[in-house]
Amino acid sequence: MTATTELRDAPIDAAGHRAPSAAASDRTPGDPRAVPVLEVHDLGIRTGGRDLVAGVTFSIGAGRTLALIGQSGSGKSMTAAAIMGLLPPDVTVSAETRIELDGRRLPHADDGAMRAFRGTALAMVFQDPMSCLNPFMTVGAQIEEALWRRGVVDPVVRRERSLALMAAVELPTPESLRRRLPHELSGGQQQRIMLAMALAAEPRLLIADEPTSALDASVQAEILALLARLQARFGMAILFITHDLAAARRLGHEIMVMRHGRVVDFGAPRTIFTTPRHPHTRALVAVREMLERPPAPRRSAGTPVLEIAGVGFDYPPRRFLDRPSPALREVSLTLTAGRSLGVIGESGSGKSTLAAIVAGLKTPISGDVRLFGTSLAAHRFALPRALRRRVQIVFQNPHGALNPRHTIATAMREPLDLLHIGPRRARPERVAEALGWVGLDPDLRLRHPHALSGGQRQRVAIARALLSEPDLLVCDEVVSALDATVGAEILDLLRRLQAERGFALMFVGHDLEVVRWIADEIAVLADGRLVEHGPADRVLVAPASVAARRLVEAGRRADQPSDPAK
Amino acid sequence: MSPAGTMASGGGRRMAPGTAAALVVVGAIVLGAVAAPWLTDLSPLDQDLGGLNRGPSAEHLLGTDVLGRDILARLLWGARTTLMVGTLGTLLAFALGAGVGLAAIVFGRLTETLWFAVIDLVRALPATLLGVLLIVALGSGMAPVVIALGLSYAPLVALVVRTAHAREAARDYVAAAASFGGGRLHVLVHHILPNLAGTLVTQAAIVLPRCIVTESVLSFLGLGSSPDEPTWGRMIADASRFIEKAPHAILAPIVALVVLTTALSILGGRLRRALDPTRAAVAPAEPSAAILAGEGALS
Amino acid sequence: MPRSSLSLSRRGLLASAAGLGVAALAGRSGFAATPTAGGVLRYATLGLDTSDPHRHTGSIAVQQCYVEALTSIAADGSVEPFLAERFTVSPDGRNYRFELRPGVTFHNGDPLTAADVVANIERVKSKVKGGWLASAMKLVDGAAADGPNVVTLSLSKPYAPLLNLFSELWILSPKSDGWAETIKTPIGTGPFTFGTWVPKVKLTAPAYRNYWRSGEPHLSAIEFDLGDGTDKALALRAGDLHVANVERDTVEALVASGKVDIKALKDTAWFSIAFNNRKPRPPFDDPRVRSAIALAVDKAAIMKFVGGAEGVVTNQLVAPGNVYFDQALHDADPFAKPDLAKAKALLAEARVKPEDHTIEFVSWVGPYPQIVVQMVRKLGFKVNHVALDDIGAQKRLGQYDWDMNAMSSGPRADLFLRWVRLMTDGPNPVLWGGIQDAELDRTITAAVEEPDLARRKAIYLDATRRVAEKVYFVVLGHAPDLVAVAKTVQGYEPGFTWACHWASGGVARAALVAA
Amino acid sequence: MRRLLPVVTALAAGLARALAIVAVAFFLCRVMPGDVVDVLGLEGGLTDAQQAELRAALGLDRPVIAQFVDWGAQALGGDFGRSVRFDRPVAEMLVHAAPVTLELALGSFGVGIGLAFGLAIAATSLRSRVLDAVIDALNVWSIAVPTFCAGVVGIIVFSLWLGWLPVIGSLVLPILIIGLDNAGQIVKLVREDLAEAVMLPHVRTARAKGLSPWRIALVHVLPVAAPIALVLSGLVLSGLVAGTLTMEILFGLPGIGSLMLNAVHGRDLPVVLAAVTVVAVALVAINTLVDALHRLIDPRVTR
């Protein structure tokens, strides 16, 4: 690529870079790169007398990637923030901690002194590129600002260099892109800009904190591949933080697993996957294995419970006389009793809107939905009570789905009362019983939602939806806000409950693996249109539409380790 | 309803000293208002024409005002009318803004649009002018002042409530309730109102003192409540001509007002947190709320 | 109020007031040395509502500086020659002859002629609706110029207040812009000219260099501040104003500042409580109940509050010292001192339990009515006090759905202007409860038509007694309006009314000296 | 055309609103006890018959609607009529009054916004508890202390004791007092907003880039605060139009506010209506401008 010649100050001679190999994956004592780029010794992070992170020790060599994996609250992002000196004001690093960069101790307690390292030797890329870019500055200006920080004073040089960086992160037409504002770029492009900014620092260490979690699946894979290529070219050390084991395996030379602020497992990807030592690691690996081996689809052909016919929906205009924006167009689908339908699509594809329409929460502007043979259009989409009992919905965010003010019992009483389920006196008992269905202690019903974990809340939401013994359960991204292990438990629970109770399931998601695992048939939405619908196997093996193909390919790539040697 | 329960769930915590002090202050003022007849033998209206604008003395602990009336007695008795005018004004503002506003929202898009067009209209009419026109049109006395205050602050409350309602209505638990067949009224009563409580309380803590001050501005413009009903605002307005000669006469009501305002805002903040069962500062105070509070002022 | 002060003359009374802390009024009317020329006097008393002097209603304080009349009211209330050098009245009181002062010119340079005066009288008679001047002019059968300098006037019947009222019939050049309808730029003969006027804000009046009294005015201009919001006391103390009316409660601070002298208008404002006379509601239609209420009111305390040391308690429409004042009647005032016991006895006699009645009490906003209300409450009545703005109160009073009020009224060029409001068809009678008493009407009319002063006084006293007997209203007393004059102002002394300029005094003679 | 449509509708809505405000003011004026004839007659000694005659001449005896329609038709043609009380063209009176209020409003607007943002920025970047206390105090001050009290004290201190400023006509004190009041009303919000803004991910990015706090504040934090600054400015401005009234009264400033109040007390309907119209149109203009600027400043709004 011609950009290479323009990047005159490339920090590490590309020739000197050793491509990662299987052999290199495991650190050996006799390694010539004996002085690692980053050494972290006994890292402790505290706030208000509480340990957030304790005793974390690791090092990363030049051109190497350490994948730091952990679930939310494991302390992985705090670790990254400590290295950058970007901890929140009330969070401190313990006295024992020693962080060295190229053998020099970092003054992590002194923000002013740390500033000398940030944007030069240290660079960082964050999770949500949209919000991490200054919405008021053109992306070009933001890259140039990083170059200016690096001492590139001449504006002409700065301009050239920023264009070269944009080319390096494989952005098309840098010249026109540089004048755009962040919101005018796609998520993938935004993250590439973030990477270009990080590269402008010519860092010794690049910290990538969940750089792909906020992106659609197909884009995730591209960014990960780009990261690997950039490392191959510029040779910096990378601390790659993720909650996704697949991504860690794809990018990491080593993998470090954190839980509750401590390192619980460390090793080469292969070791971690084949012989996980810690139970937590084992659980993570088990989730991967579970997702990689979806159960066989049910081949039942019962009566249709759900028939969606030519449904269209517009988002209402935000102000008077604005035009409504289309959300769904001419979507038709059918789901038979006891089966599960996965609806998948990227963000904004209209899949959640479809779920809401099926649950009677939104009124389409065209088309009809027939539930159990009853036309909703005939009821003007105001579902009669009898029908409401038979279709229930569970939402993505278990925080939002339960009123924080209500106890679990109150929350679960709501459908019983509203749908007149069972005799009034029997209702408290039924609540306790339903909690048992989803594997929860009935005593939890006296608590408020904030006293429950995310997984418990989602179980409550499912239990609540099942109270009316529905024949169709709509699940709208029910696991995407949960940690992988918890999400897997919920998936497993759903599958089990479906087997026990025989309800049909409409499962909306954006993660192909998850949807594939639970769905017998898959519908793919793109820009509000149904582009693909068929048995899960067929859709995955031979996707007919471009959108479906993109999704499938992304999933496939994410599955493969980047290292061809593996 | 659940607020009591959630308060109880946090009851184990020690009360912050600021909150305790604020509670004591507001309690003392309310008590002073209620117990005014027993706390002082002096009437707030009795005049001592031989001793105008006198400084504090054994007979008149806080001195006398422009008509030789005992300032302490006026302060205590005035707390009654002041709190009454302030509270009624606030209540009216809330009834019109929150009550009617929410009802309009619940009844559907058309009523919402119509009502908020009216609200917008009142909002665009300069508050001072509205007050002046209303009071001149309706005559002096407590009722017109309360109406003027209520109308002046109703738009603010309405907009805050609409914002908060929109925020709450977008929550999944509202959608969940709808999926169980919960109607708008059910959702309003069970989900939105309780969760709006914090916002409303904060709002009230802002609107109440503003009503009191606004009443003083109206008094200053010669449009206040009846002269037979001492209010702190009227005391401030009456004494403003004698700041030099009798600073105590104006200091007393202003200090009372500052103390009440501070205490109310502390309590408002505290209550808002207490009413939020997650105890996290999830939502910062709605900016629009306090901004509009500023706008609604007649000062 | 000590009895001795009641017998003092007005002048003596005011002098005694000076000893009580209000600056001396006497001995400052002349110049110690030659007055300095130039300077802009900043003057703020009453406002200016119109640029057409003939259409002016109410109290006037500004326009006298650019328009003058045939007569003016001297500081002692007597009529003095002004543009008319001499005037005579026929014994029957129906024929008047005015000899104009020679050498008077309008601001446009034209000399003042008898024809001009006649034109002004005709204009007021035909063009101006309302106002007592217009009513008086209706009596004029004929006004004629008798040569260039003499104006003769014949009335259909005698009209005693005419010479006094002529002090407010301003003589303008018929060439004034807007003469046919509304005058926009009045051309008068005054020592200052009508400069630029911004309503409710200010009027700038530059000096007229060819003023008929040579050597005057001394000032180069006057700036009238017409706004009524500012606290004038503060502005006086800061030196922003030279002459301004001030509230009594600011006097102390003003005197202490050492920057101003406090002076008083020579005529007084009078204070009264009145009952609803047009549609009286029981029991307030009973003179005994009215008397009881009057007996509860401590006149001396009120007059001390509103008038300080200069407040006088009396029962007449004029203050002690006025030619119409009657000492005997004054001494016989049954309400001179409050007497709650007697009041209660009267109520008992009328079989009225005060606690069963709520008095609907209307007033303007301000402290003085609040004092009255508190006093009436002492009798046991409940009082619903409604304090309204100027027009609001007047409108409410006009509905006659109230029981009692407390009002005051300012200086007037003639006593008749006070009495006329008590007549059945008098203008704006609401302040005094809309009296409808044919007997009283006849008495007042008789007084107006009586050319002889002594006889006229006697008739007015009859009317006073009639009012007292029916207890239509109760005069509480009189107090002068106060005017603060900066020490840097020389030669200015407030006159009988609010007028800023008259034959024997006013702004023409004022000058500014360095502080 | 499609881009213009929102502008046109916004303008139409604004005009409709201004019209409605004026209508409300008109009818409120009409239900006020007394009219201008009462004012003229109060001291002027008009008999009832004379008053009735004058009312007929002024058209005050006609149905309210007819009066309003007549007035509206004239006002649309730019003719606000004549002040009944002063018999002058209302437009002329407005021309005298508007600059005073405008100067007062703009001055205190500058002081208020400047003070609020200065304090908030200082408190945010210095993380100063003292400044936060000052902000709280200023906020309580603005809630609890009426501006006219501050005005009286200000006059005593600065005009009488120190002799720095004249009582009448000086804009310095009123501008400072209203400015302080406005600052107190918004400073907490600005502070909260900035406190939130510094926690924004893109500010963290800027810190990760190693930029100086100064540059971060100026380039990365302030622009985020700009939209709310704008909204606040709009509110402060629209509040000011009315808020200057007490100061105008107290300091004898012949602005729109005192013109309006005097006219209300004098029942001088044409003046009240004209003043309300001017204020309403100004408010509508401010709101429209703020809205437009908001769209201009914040690239995300148009999304």
CSV table of N, CA and C in Angstrom, one decimal, chain C residues 48-49 57-59 129-132 182 184 197-201 225 228-231 234-235 237-238 240-241 389-392 394-395 412 421 425 427-428, chain D residues 33-35 38-47 50-51 53 55 82 85-88 93 96 155 159-160 166-168 249-252 254 262 265 267:
chain,number,residue,atom,x,y,z
C,48,LEU,N,-47.7,64.8,33.2
C,48,LEU,CA,-48.3,65.6,32.1
C,48,LEU,C,-49.0,64.7,31.2
C,49,ASP,N,-50.3,64.8,31.1
C,49,ASP,CA,-51.1,63.9,30.3
C,49,ASP,C,-51.4,64.3,28.9
C,57,THR,N,-57.0,67.7,32.5
C,57,THR,CA,-57.9,67.5,33.6
C,57,THR,C,-57.1,67.1,34.8
C,58,GLY,N,-57.7,67.2,36.0
C,58,GLY,CA,-57.0,66.8,37.2
C,58,GLY,C,-55.9,67.8,37.7
C,59,SER,N,-55.1,67.3,38.6
C,59,SER,CA,-54.1,68.2,39.1
C,59,SER,C,-53.0,68.4,38.1
C,129,LYS,N,-64.8,69.0,26.2
C,129,LYS,CA,-66.0,68.4,26.9
C,129,LYS,C,-65.5,68.0,28.3
C,130,GLY,N,-66.3,68.3,29.3
C,130,GLY,CA,-66.0,67.8,30.6
C,130,GLY,C,-65.0,68.8,31.3
C,131,GLY,N,-64.8,68.6,32.6
C,131,GLY,CA,-64.0,69.4,33.3
C,131,GLY,C,-64.7,70.6,33.9
C,132,TRP,N,-64.3,71.0,35.1
C,132,TRP,CA,-65.1,72.1,35.7
C,132,TRP,C,-65.0,73.4,34.9
C,182,THR,N,-56.8,69.0,18.6
C,182,THR,CA,-55.9,68.8,19.8
C,182,THR,C,-54.6,69.5,19.5
C,184,LYS,N,-50.9,70.2,19.5
C,184,LYS,CA,-49.7,69.4,19.6
C,184,LYS,C,-48.6,70.1,20.2
C,197,TRP,N,-41.5,66.4,24.4
C,197,TRP,CA,-42.3,65.7,25.4
C,197,TRP,C,-42.3,64.2,25.1
C,198,VAL,N,-41.9,63.4,26.0
C,198,VAL,CA,-42.0,62.0,25.9
C,198,VAL,C,-43.0,61.6,27.1
C,199,PRO,N,-44.2,61.2,26.7
C,199,PRO,CA,-45.2,61.0,27.8
C,199,PRO,C,-44.7,60.0,28.8
C,200,LYS,N,-45.0,60.3,30.1
C,200,LYS,CA,-44.6,59.4,31.2
C,200,LYS,C,-43.1,59.4,31.4
C,201,VAL,N,-42.3,60.1,30.6
C,201,VAL,CA,-40.9,60.1,30.7
C,201,VAL,C,-40.4,61.5,31.1
C,225,ASP,N,-39.3,65.5,35.1
C,225,ASP,CA,-39.3,64.0,35.1
C,225,ASP,C,-40.7,63.6,35.3
C,228,ASP,N,-43.4,57.9,37.2
C,228,ASP,CA,-43.9,57.9,38.5
C,228,ASP,C,-43.4,56.7,39.3
C,229,GLY,N,-42.4,56.0,38.8
C,229,GLY,CA,-42.0,54.8,39.5
C,229,GLY,C,-40.9,55.0,40.4
C,230,THR,N,-40.0,55.9,40.1
C,230,THR,CA,-38.7,56.0,40.8
C,230,THR,C,-39.0,56.5,42.2
C,231,ASP,N,-38.2,56.1,43.2
C,231,ASP,CA,-38.2,56.6,44.5
C,231,ASP,C,-37.5,58.0,44.4
C,234,LEU,N,-34.7,59.0,47.0
C,234,LEU,CA,-33.4,58.5,46.7
C,234,LEU,C,-32.7,59.3,45.6
C,235,ALA,N,-33.5,59.7,44.6
C,235,ALA,CA,-33.0,60.5,43.5
C,235,ALA,C,-32.6,61.9,44.0
C,237,ARG,N,-31.6,62.6,47.0
C,237,ARG,CA,-30.4,62.5,47.8
C,237,ARG,C,-29.2,62.3,47.0
C,238,ALA,N,-29.4,61.6,45.8
C,238,ALA,CA,-28.2,61.4,45.0
C,238,ALA,C,-28.0,62.6,44.1
C,240,ASP,N,-29.9,63.7,41.7
C,240,ASP,CA,-30.5,63.5,40.4
C,240,ASP,C,-31.7,64.5,40.1
C,241,LEU,N,-32.3,64.9,41.2
C,241,LEU,CA,-33.5,65.8,41.0
C,241,LEU,C,-33.2,67.0,41.9
C,389,ASP,N,-56.0,49.4,42.7
C,389,ASP,CA,-55.3,50.5,42.0
C,389,ASP,C,-56.3,51.6,41.7
C,390,ASP,N,-55.8,52.7,41.3
C,390,ASP,CA,-56.5,54.0,41.2
C,390,ASP,C,-57.9,53.7,40.5
C,391,ILE,N,-57.8,53.2,39.3
C,391,ILE,CA,-59.1,53.0,38.5
C,391,ILE,C,-59.9,51.9,39.1
C,392,GLY,N,-59.2,50.9,39.5
C,392,GLY,CA,-59.9,49.7,40.1
C,392,GLY,C,-60.8,50.2,41.2
C,394,GLN,N,-61.9,53.2,41.9
C,394,GLN,CA,-62.9,54.1,41.5
C,394,GLN,C,-64.1,53.4,40.8
C,395,LYS,N,-63.7,52.4,40.1
C,395,LYS,CA,-64.7,51.6,39.4
C,395,LYS,C,-65.6,50.8,40.4
C,412,ARG,N,-56.8,72.4,45.5
C,412,ARG,CA,-57.7,72.8,44.4
C,412,ARG,C,-57.6,74.3,44.4
C,421,ARG,N,-68.2,67.9,44.1
C,421,ARG,CA,-68.3,66.4,44.1
C,421,ARG,C,-69.3,65.9,45.0
C,425,ASP,N,-75.5,65.5,40.8
C,425,ASP,CA,-74.9,65.2,39.5
C,425,ASP,C,-73.5,65.7,39.4
C,427,PRO,N,-69.4,65.7,39.3
C,427,PRO,CA,-68.5,64.8,38.6
C,427,PRO,C,-67.8,63.9,39.7
C,428,ASN,N,-67.7,62.6,39.3
C,428,ASN,CA,-67.0,61.7,40.1
C,428,ASN,C,-67.3,61.8,41.6
D,33,PRO,N,-61.5,46.1,35.5
D,33,PRO,CA,-62.5,47.1,35.9
D,33,PRO,C,-62.0,48.5,35.4
D,34,GLY,N,-62.9,49.3,34.8
D,34,GLY,CA,-62.6,50.6,34.4
D,34,GLY,C,-61.9,50.7,33.1
D,35,ASP,N,-62.1,51.8,32.4
D,35,ASP,CA,-61.4,52.0,31.2
D,35,ASP,C,-60.8,53.4,31.2
D,38,ASP,N,-62.7,56.3,32.5
D,38,ASP,CA,-62.7,56.5,33.9
D,38,ASP,C,-61.5,57.2,34.4
D,39,VAL,N,-60.4,56.9,33.8
D,39,VAL,CA,-59.1,57.5,34.1
D,39,VAL,C,-59.2,59.0,33.9
D,40,LEU,N,-59.7,59.4,32.7
D,40,LEU,CA,-59.8,60.8,32.3
D,40,LEU,C,-60.8,61.5,33.2
D,41,GLY,N,-61.8,60.7,33.6
D,41,GLY,CA,-62.9,61.4,34.4
D,41,GLY,C,-62.6,61.4,35.9
D,42,LEU,N,-61.6,60.7,36.3
D,42,LEU,CA,-61.4,60.5,37.8
D,42,LEU,C,-61.2,61.9,38.4
D,43,GLU,N,-60.3,62.6,37.9
D,43,GLU,CA,-60.0,63.9,38.5
D,43,GLU,C,-60.5,65.0,37.7
D,44,GLY,N,-60.9,64.6,36.5
D,44,GLY,CA,-61.2,65.6,35.5
D,44,GLY,C,-62.6,66.1,35.6
D,45,GLY,N,-63.4,65.5,36.5
D,45,GLY,CA,-64.7,66.0,36.7
D,45,GLY,C,-65.7,65.8,35.5
D,46,LEU,N,-65.7,64.6,34.9
D,46,LEU,CA,-66.6,64.4,33.8
D,46,LEU,C,-67.9,63.8,34.4
D,47,THR,N,-69.0,64.3,34.0
D,47,THR,CA,-70.3,63.7,34.4
D,47,THR,C,-70.5,62.4,33.7
D,50,GLN,N,-71.2,62.8,30.1
D,50,GLN,CA,-70.0,63.2,29.3
D,50,GLN,C,-69.1,62.0,29.1
D,51,GLN,N,-69.0,61.1,30.1
D,51,GLN,CA,-68.2,59.9,30.0
D,51,GLN,C,-68.8,59.0,28.9
D,53,GLU,N,-70.5,59.8,26.4
D,53,GLU,CA,-70.3,60.4,25.1
D,53,GLU,C,-68.8,60.1,24.6
D,55,ARG,N,-67.0,57.7,25.6
D,55,ARG,CA,-66.8,56.2,25.3
D,55,ARG,C,-67.3,55.9,23.9
D,82,ARG,N,-53.5,55.4,18.4
D,82,ARG,CA,-53.0,56.5,19.3
D,82,ARG,C,-53.3,56.1,20.7
D,85,ARG,N,-54.8,58.1,26.3
D,85,ARG,CA,-54.4,58.9,27.4
D,85,ARG,C,-53.6,60.1,27.0
D,86,PHE,N,-52.6,59.8,26.1
D,86,PHE,CA,-51.7,60.9,25.8
D,86,PHE,C,-51.9,61.5,24.4
D,87,ASP,N,-52.9,60.9,23.7
D,87,ASP,CA,-53.2,61.4,22.4
D,87,ASP,C,-52.0,61.5,21.5
D,88,ARG,N,-51.2,60.5,21.5
D,88,ARG,CA,-50.0,60.4,20.7
D,88,ARG,C,-50.0,59.1,19.9
D,93,MET,N,-44.4,56.2,21.0
D,93,MET,CA,-44.0,55.9,22.4
D,93,MET,C,-43.2,54.6,22.4
D,96,HIS,N,-39.6,55.2,21.6
D,96,HIS,CA,-38.8,55.8,22.7
D,96,HIS,C,-38.5,54.7,23.8
D,155,ILE,N,-29.1,50.8,45.2
D,155,ILE,CA,-29.2,52.3,45.1
D,155,ILE,C,-28.5,52.9,46.3
D,159,SER,N,-25.4,54.5,44.9
D,159,SER,CA,-25.8,55.9,44.6
D,159,SER,C,-25.6,56.9,45.7
D,160,LEU,N,-26.0,56.4,46.9
D,160,LEU,CA,-26.0,57.3,48.1
D,160,LEU,C,-24.7,57.3,48.8
D,166,PRO,N,-25.9,57.5,39.3
D,166,PRO,CA,-27.1,58.2,39.5
D,166,PRO,C,-28.3,57.2,39.8
D,167,VAL,N,-29.3,57.7,40.5
D,167,VAL,CA,-30.5,56.8,40.7
D,167,VAL,C,-31.3,56.6,39.5
D,168,ILE,N,-31.6,57.8,38.8
D,168,ILE,CA,-32.5,57.7,37.7
D,168,ILE,C,-31.7,57.5,36.4
D,249,ILE,N,-39.2,50.1,36.8
D,249,ILE,CA,-40.0,50.8,37.7
D,249,ILE,C,-39.0,51.5,38.8
D,250,LEU,N,-38.2,50.6,39.3
D,250,LEU,CA,-37.4,51.0,40.5
D,250,LEU,C,-36.4,52.1,40.0
D,251,PHE,N,-35.8,52.0,38.9
D,251,PHE,CA,-34.8,52.9,38.5
D,251,PHE,C,-35.3,54.0,37.5
D,252,GLY,N,-36.6,54.0,37.4
D,252,GLY,CA,-37.2,55.1,36.6
D,252,GLY,C,-36.7,55.0,35.1
D,254,PRO,N,-37.5,54.4,31.4
D,254,PRO,CA,-38.7,54.5,30.6
D,254,PRO,C,-38.8,53.4,29.5
D,262,ASN,N,-47.7,51.3,33.2
D,262,ASN,CA,-48.4,52.6,33.3
D,262,ASN,C,-49.7,52.5,32.4
D,265,HIS,N,-52.3,50.5,34.2
D,265,HIS,CA,-53.0,51.3,35.3
D,265,HIS,C,-53.8,52.4,34.7
D,267,ARG,N,-55.3,52.2,31.9
D,267,ARG,CA,-56.3,51.5,31.0
D,267,ARG,C,-56.2,52.0,29.6
